[in-house]
Short mmCIF file of C-alpha atoms in Angstrom, two decimals:
data_model
loop_
_atom_site.label_atom_id
_atom_site.label_comp_id
_atom_site.label_asym_id
_atom_site.label_seq_id
_atom_site.Cartn_x
_atom_site.Cartn_y
_atom_site.Cartn_z
CA MET A 1104 -13.71 27.83 -5.73
CA GLN A 1105 -11.57 28.89 -8.58
CA LEU A 1106 -8.93 28.62 -6.21
CA ASP A 1107 -10.08 25.42 -5.06
CA SER A 1108 -9.65 23.98 -8.24
CA TRP A 1109 -6.43 25.43 -9.00
CA GLN A 1110 -4.93 23.80 -5.72
CA ALA A 1111 -6.50 20.32 -7.04
CA LYS A 1112 -4.64 21.12 -10.34
CA ILE A 1113 -1.39 21.78 -8.72
CA LYS A 1114 -1.84 18.82 -6.51
CA TRP A 1115 -2.33 16.26 -9.37
CA ILE A 1116 0.77 18.20 -11.22
CA VAL A 1117 2.77 17.58 -8.06
CA ILE A 1118 1.93 13.94 -7.47
CA SER A 1119 2.23 12.65 -11.07
CA LEU A 1120 5.47 14.42 -11.16
CA LEU A 1121 6.52 12.57 -8.30
CA LEU A 1122 5.29 9.37 -9.59
CA GLY A 1123 7.08 9.76 -12.60
CA PHE A 1124 10.37 10.51 -11.15
CA ILE A 1125 9.81 7.22 -8.61
CA VAL A 1126 8.77 5.03 -11.85
CA LEU A 1127 11.79 6.21 -13.81
CA ASN A 1128 14.07 5.86 -10.41
CA TYR A 1129 13.10 2.20 -10.05
CA TRP A 1130 13.44 1.32 -13.91
CA SER A 1131 16.44 2.62 -14.26
CA TYR A 1132 18.58 1.62 -11.39
CA ASN A 1133 18.59 -2.00 -9.72
CA PRO A 1134 18.15 -1.66 -6.42
CA GLU A 1135 20.40 -4.90 -5.84
CA THR A 1136 23.55 -3.16 -7.23
CA THR A 1137 23.16 0.34 -6.18
CA ASN A 1138 22.64 1.39 -2.83
CA HIS A 1139 20.78 4.74 -3.08
CA PHE A 1140 17.54 3.19 -2.39
CA PRO A 1141 16.42 2.81 1.45
CA SER A 1142 16.66 -0.49 2.85
CA CYS A 1143 14.31 -2.24 5.46
CA PRO A 1144 14.81 -1.05 8.93
CA PHE A 1145 13.23 -4.37 10.37
CA LYS A 1146 16.01 -6.31 8.62
CA LEU A 1147 18.60 -3.94 9.40
CA ILE A 1148 17.68 -4.37 13.18
CA THR A 1149 16.71 -8.13 13.45
CA GLY A 1150 18.52 -9.48 10.35
CA TYR A 1151 14.98 -11.16 9.61
CA LYS A 1152 13.30 -10.20 6.45
CA CYS A 1153 9.67 -8.58 6.92
CA ALA A 1154 6.57 -9.49 4.54
CA GLY A 1155 7.56 -6.31 2.14
CA CYS A 1156 11.20 -7.17 1.79
CA GLY A 1157 12.25 -7.49 -1.78
CA SER A 1158 9.29 -5.00 -2.95
CA GLN A 1159 11.89 -2.54 -4.36
CA ARG A 1160 13.83 -4.87 -6.22
CA ALA A 1161 10.37 -6.71 -7.70
CA ILE A 1162 9.20 -3.38 -9.00
CA HIS A 1163 12.37 -2.72 -10.79
CA HIS A 1164 12.12 -5.96 -12.54
CA LEU A 1165 8.51 -5.45 -12.86
CA LEU A 1166 9.31 -2.66 -14.86
CA HIS A 1167 11.51 -4.23 -17.05
CA LEU A 1168 8.69 -6.97 -17.56
CA ASN A 1169 10.52 -9.63 -15.83
CA ILE A 1170 8.02 -11.26 -14.06
CA GLY A 1171 9.71 -14.72 -12.61
CA ARG A 1172 12.54 -12.40 -10.90
CA SER A 1173 9.73 -10.02 -9.89
CA PHE A 1174 8.08 -13.22 -8.36
CA LYS A 1175 11.29 -14.19 -6.77
CA SER A 1176 12.28 -10.61 -5.00
CA ASN A 1177 8.96 -10.92 -3.53
CA PRO A 1178 5.94 -13.23 -4.46
CA LEU A 1179 3.25 -11.73 -2.20
CA LEU A 1180 3.30 -8.29 -4.15
CA ILE A 1181 2.89 -10.14 -7.48
CA ILE A 1182 0.15 -12.47 -6.21
CA SER A 1183 -1.17 -9.07 -4.77
CA LEU A 1184 -1.14 -7.27 -7.57
CA PRO A 1185 -4.44 -8.37 -9.30
CA TYR A 1186 -6.22 -8.15 -5.72
CA ILE A 1187 -4.92 -4.37 -5.27
CA LEU A 1188 -5.94 -3.12 -9.13
CA MET A 1189 -9.37 -5.18 -8.41
CA GLY A 1190 -9.92 -3.64 -5.14
CA ILE A 1191 -9.04 0.25 -6.82
CA TYR A 1192 -11.55 0.02 -9.30
CA LEU A 1193 -14.16 -1.50 -6.92
CA ASP A 1194 -13.53 2.04 -4.95
CA LEU A 1195 -13.80 4.08 -7.46
CA LYS A 1196 -16.67 2.46 -9.29
CA LYS A 1197 -19.65 4.96 -9.11
CA ASN A 1198 -22.75 3.73 -8.31
CA PRO A 1199 -21.91 -0.17 -8.02
CA SER A 1200 -25.07 -2.23 -8.79
CA PRO A 1201 -26.15 -4.69 -6.27
CA LYS A 1202 -24.60 -7.70 -7.52
CA ILE A 1203 -20.79 -5.88 -8.05
CA LEU A 1204 -21.35 -4.79 -4.19
CA GLN A 1205 -22.10 -8.70 -3.55
CA PHE A 1206 -18.74 -9.67 -5.31
CA ARG A 1207 -17.19 -6.67 -3.29
CA LYS A 1208 -18.67 -8.05 -0.15
CA SER A 1209 -17.09 -11.54 -0.64
CA LEU A 1210 -13.83 -10.71 -2.17
CA TYR A 1211 -13.30 -7.56 0.22
CA GLY A 1212 -15.36 -8.38 3.23
CA THR A 1213 -14.42 -9.05 6.75
CA THR A 1214 -13.56 -12.87 6.31
CA ALA A 1215 -11.39 -11.97 3.04
CA ILE A 1216 -9.86 -9.43 5.17
CA PHE A 1217 -8.91 -12.05 7.76
CA LEU A 1218 -7.58 -14.15 5.46
CA ILE A 1219 -5.41 -11.64 3.77
CA LEU A 1220 -3.83 -10.80 7.49
CA THR A 1221 -3.32 -14.60 7.98
CA ILE A 1222 -1.17 -14.72 4.77
CA ILE A 1223 0.63 -11.71 5.55
CA ILE A 1224 1.80 -12.79 8.76
CA GLY A 1225 2.18 -16.79 7.36
CA PHE A 1226 4.12 -15.65 4.62
CA TRP A 1227 6.35 -13.26 6.73
CA ILE A 1228 7.02 -16.24 8.91
CA ILE A 1229 7.72 -18.68 5.93
CA ARG A 1230 9.95 -16.74 4.00
CA ASN A 1231 12.47 -16.63 6.81
CA ILE A 1232 12.36 -20.43 7.49
CA CYS A 1233 12.60 -21.21 3.98
CA ASP A 1234 14.61 -18.31 2.61
CA LEU A 1235 11.78 -17.33 -0.21
CA MET B 1158 -35.36 6.93 8.59
CA GLU B 1159 -34.42 3.53 7.74
CA ASN B 1160 -30.89 2.70 6.88
CA GLN B 1161 -30.13 0.18 3.98
CA PRO B 1162 -26.74 -0.53 4.12
CA MET B 1163 -27.25 -3.71 1.99
CA ASN B 1164 -27.69 -1.05 -1.15
CA GLN B 1165 -24.74 1.01 -0.20
CA ARG B 1166 -20.90 0.61 -0.25
CA PRO B 1167 -19.43 0.66 3.39
CA PRO B 1168 -17.07 3.60 4.51
CA LYS B 1169 -14.00 3.78 2.72
CA THR B 1170 -12.01 0.86 4.49
CA TRP B 1171 -8.28 1.90 3.53
CA LEU B 1172 -7.86 -2.04 2.67
CA VAL B 1173 -5.72 -1.42 -0.86
CA GLU B 1174 -3.60 1.47 0.83
CA SER B 1175 -2.95 -1.01 3.97
CA ILE B 1176 -1.68 -3.65 1.55
CA LEU B 1177 0.66 -0.98 0.35
CA VAL B 1178 2.08 0.45 2.80
CA THR B 1179 2.61 -3.30 4.65
CA LEU B 1180 4.70 -4.21 1.61
CA PHE B 1181 6.45 -0.82 1.07
CA CYS B 1182 6.63 1.21 4.39
CA CYS B 1183 6.32 -0.02 7.62
CA LEU B 1184 4.31 -3.42 8.22
CA PRO B 1185 3.19 -2.73 11.63
CA PHE B 1186 1.29 0.65 10.89
CA GLY B 1187 -0.15 -1.29 7.71
CA ILE B 1188 -1.36 -4.20 9.87
CA ALA B 1189 -3.23 -1.83 12.01
CA GLY B 1190 -4.95 -0.34 8.90
CA ILE B 1191 -5.93 -4.00 7.89
CA VAL B 1192 -7.64 -4.58 10.85
CA ASN B 1193 -9.42 -1.83 10.69
CA ALA B 1194 -10.52 -2.33 7.67
CA ALA B 1195 -11.91 -5.45 8.94
CA LYS B 1196 -13.47 -3.80 11.44
CA VAL B 1197 -15.72 -1.26 8.79
CA GLU B 1198 -16.62 -4.39 6.95
CA SER B 1199 -17.93 -6.12 10.10
CA ARG B 1200 -19.68 -3.33 11.53
CA PHE B 1201 -20.74 -2.18 8.19
CA TYR B 1202 -23.04 -5.01 7.59
CA ALA B 1203 -24.02 -5.87 11.28
CA LYS B 1204 -25.75 -2.48 10.67
CA ASP B 1205 -23.50 -0.38 12.77
CA VAL B 1206 -23.17 2.37 10.14
CA GLU B 1207 -21.69 4.76 12.89
CA GLY B 1208 -19.07 2.52 14.23
CA ALA B 1209 -18.21 1.53 10.81
CA GLN B 1210 -17.27 5.16 9.99
CA ARG B 1211 -15.21 5.19 13.21
CA ALA B 1212 -13.53 2.39 12.34
CA SER B 1213 -12.82 3.86 8.67
CA SER B 1214 -11.48 6.90 10.19
CA GLU B 1215 -9.35 4.93 12.39
CA ALA B 1216 -7.86 2.96 9.49
CA GLY B 1217 -7.09 5.86 7.42
CA LYS B 1218 -5.49 7.68 10.38
CA TRP B 1219 -2.98 4.63 10.46
CA THR B 1220 -2.65 3.94 7.01
CA LYS B 1221 -2.00 7.52 6.79
CA ILE B 1222 0.58 7.09 9.50
CA GLY B 1223 2.47 4.65 7.86
CA PHE B 1224 2.80 6.09 4.64
CA PHE B 1225 4.04 9.60 6.04
CA ILE B 1226 6.51 7.64 8.29
CA GLY B 1227 7.60 5.67 5.33
CA ILE B 1228 7.99 9.03 3.14
CA ALA B 1229 9.80 10.82 6.23
CA GLY B 1230 12.23 7.46 6.25
CA ILE B 1231 13.00 7.82 2.60
CA ALA B 1232 13.59 11.67 3.04
CA ILE B 1233 15.76 11.23 5.80
CA TYR B 1234 17.92 8.77 4.00
CA PHE B 1235 17.91 11.03 0.76
CA ILE B 1236 19.17 13.89 2.73
CA LEU B 1237 21.87 11.74 4.95
CA MET B 1238 23.25 9.84 1.46
CA ILE B 1239 23.53 13.49 0.02
CA LEU B 1240 25.60 14.64 3.17
CA GLY B 1241 27.42 11.73 2.84
CA VAL B 1242 28.67 12.32 -0.76
CA ALA B 1243 29.10 16.33 -0.16
CA ALA B 1244 31.67 14.87 2.94
CA GLY B 1245 33.08 12.68 0.67
CA PHE B 1246 34.14 15.45 -2.13
CA LEU B 1247 35.28 17.82 1.05
CA ALA B 1248 37.56 14.93 2.47
CA SER B 1249 38.88 14.13 -1.02
#
């Protein structure tokens, strides 16, 4: 019991240190002008962008509160951010009321998930045609 | 005992994690996770709780595979870069 709580503590310390390091890294360096950021293997091999390309630049600009440039780097990331935050909240909420469950079912249910898949794959294709 | 799934949350769908994996690490595994998230939802609300649980662990599996491949890729990238820098120093 005692050991478990220690392990949990150490785990959280390591995770937050790592997260802090990552945030600091993305805040201080621009992935466009420095080359110590990993690049997309899909783009490297095929020359086409994937749906996630530009996410690192988007995060850099987002950390500088530059929503416009962040949107230009990866519009999908910015659009999905509120949805992701809402999803995390709904996952963590303890004893959700029937109203919240209904809300969750309509926004995060089967239909919604297939819509998300369509959006991701559609975005993936369109961004390579229209150079988004 | 009658299960009443309507008053409960479905098993963990890993949807949010799958979307993040799709956007940041590797798209194919993220998409496998999202498809399984849809299965969790549809089975749960069709009162197939056991099937939903299976889809949930499947979704978790793909999401974690994607996550760790992403992490491994970044780690390998860093190691190669450090080796490159070291080689540069030795050559100069």
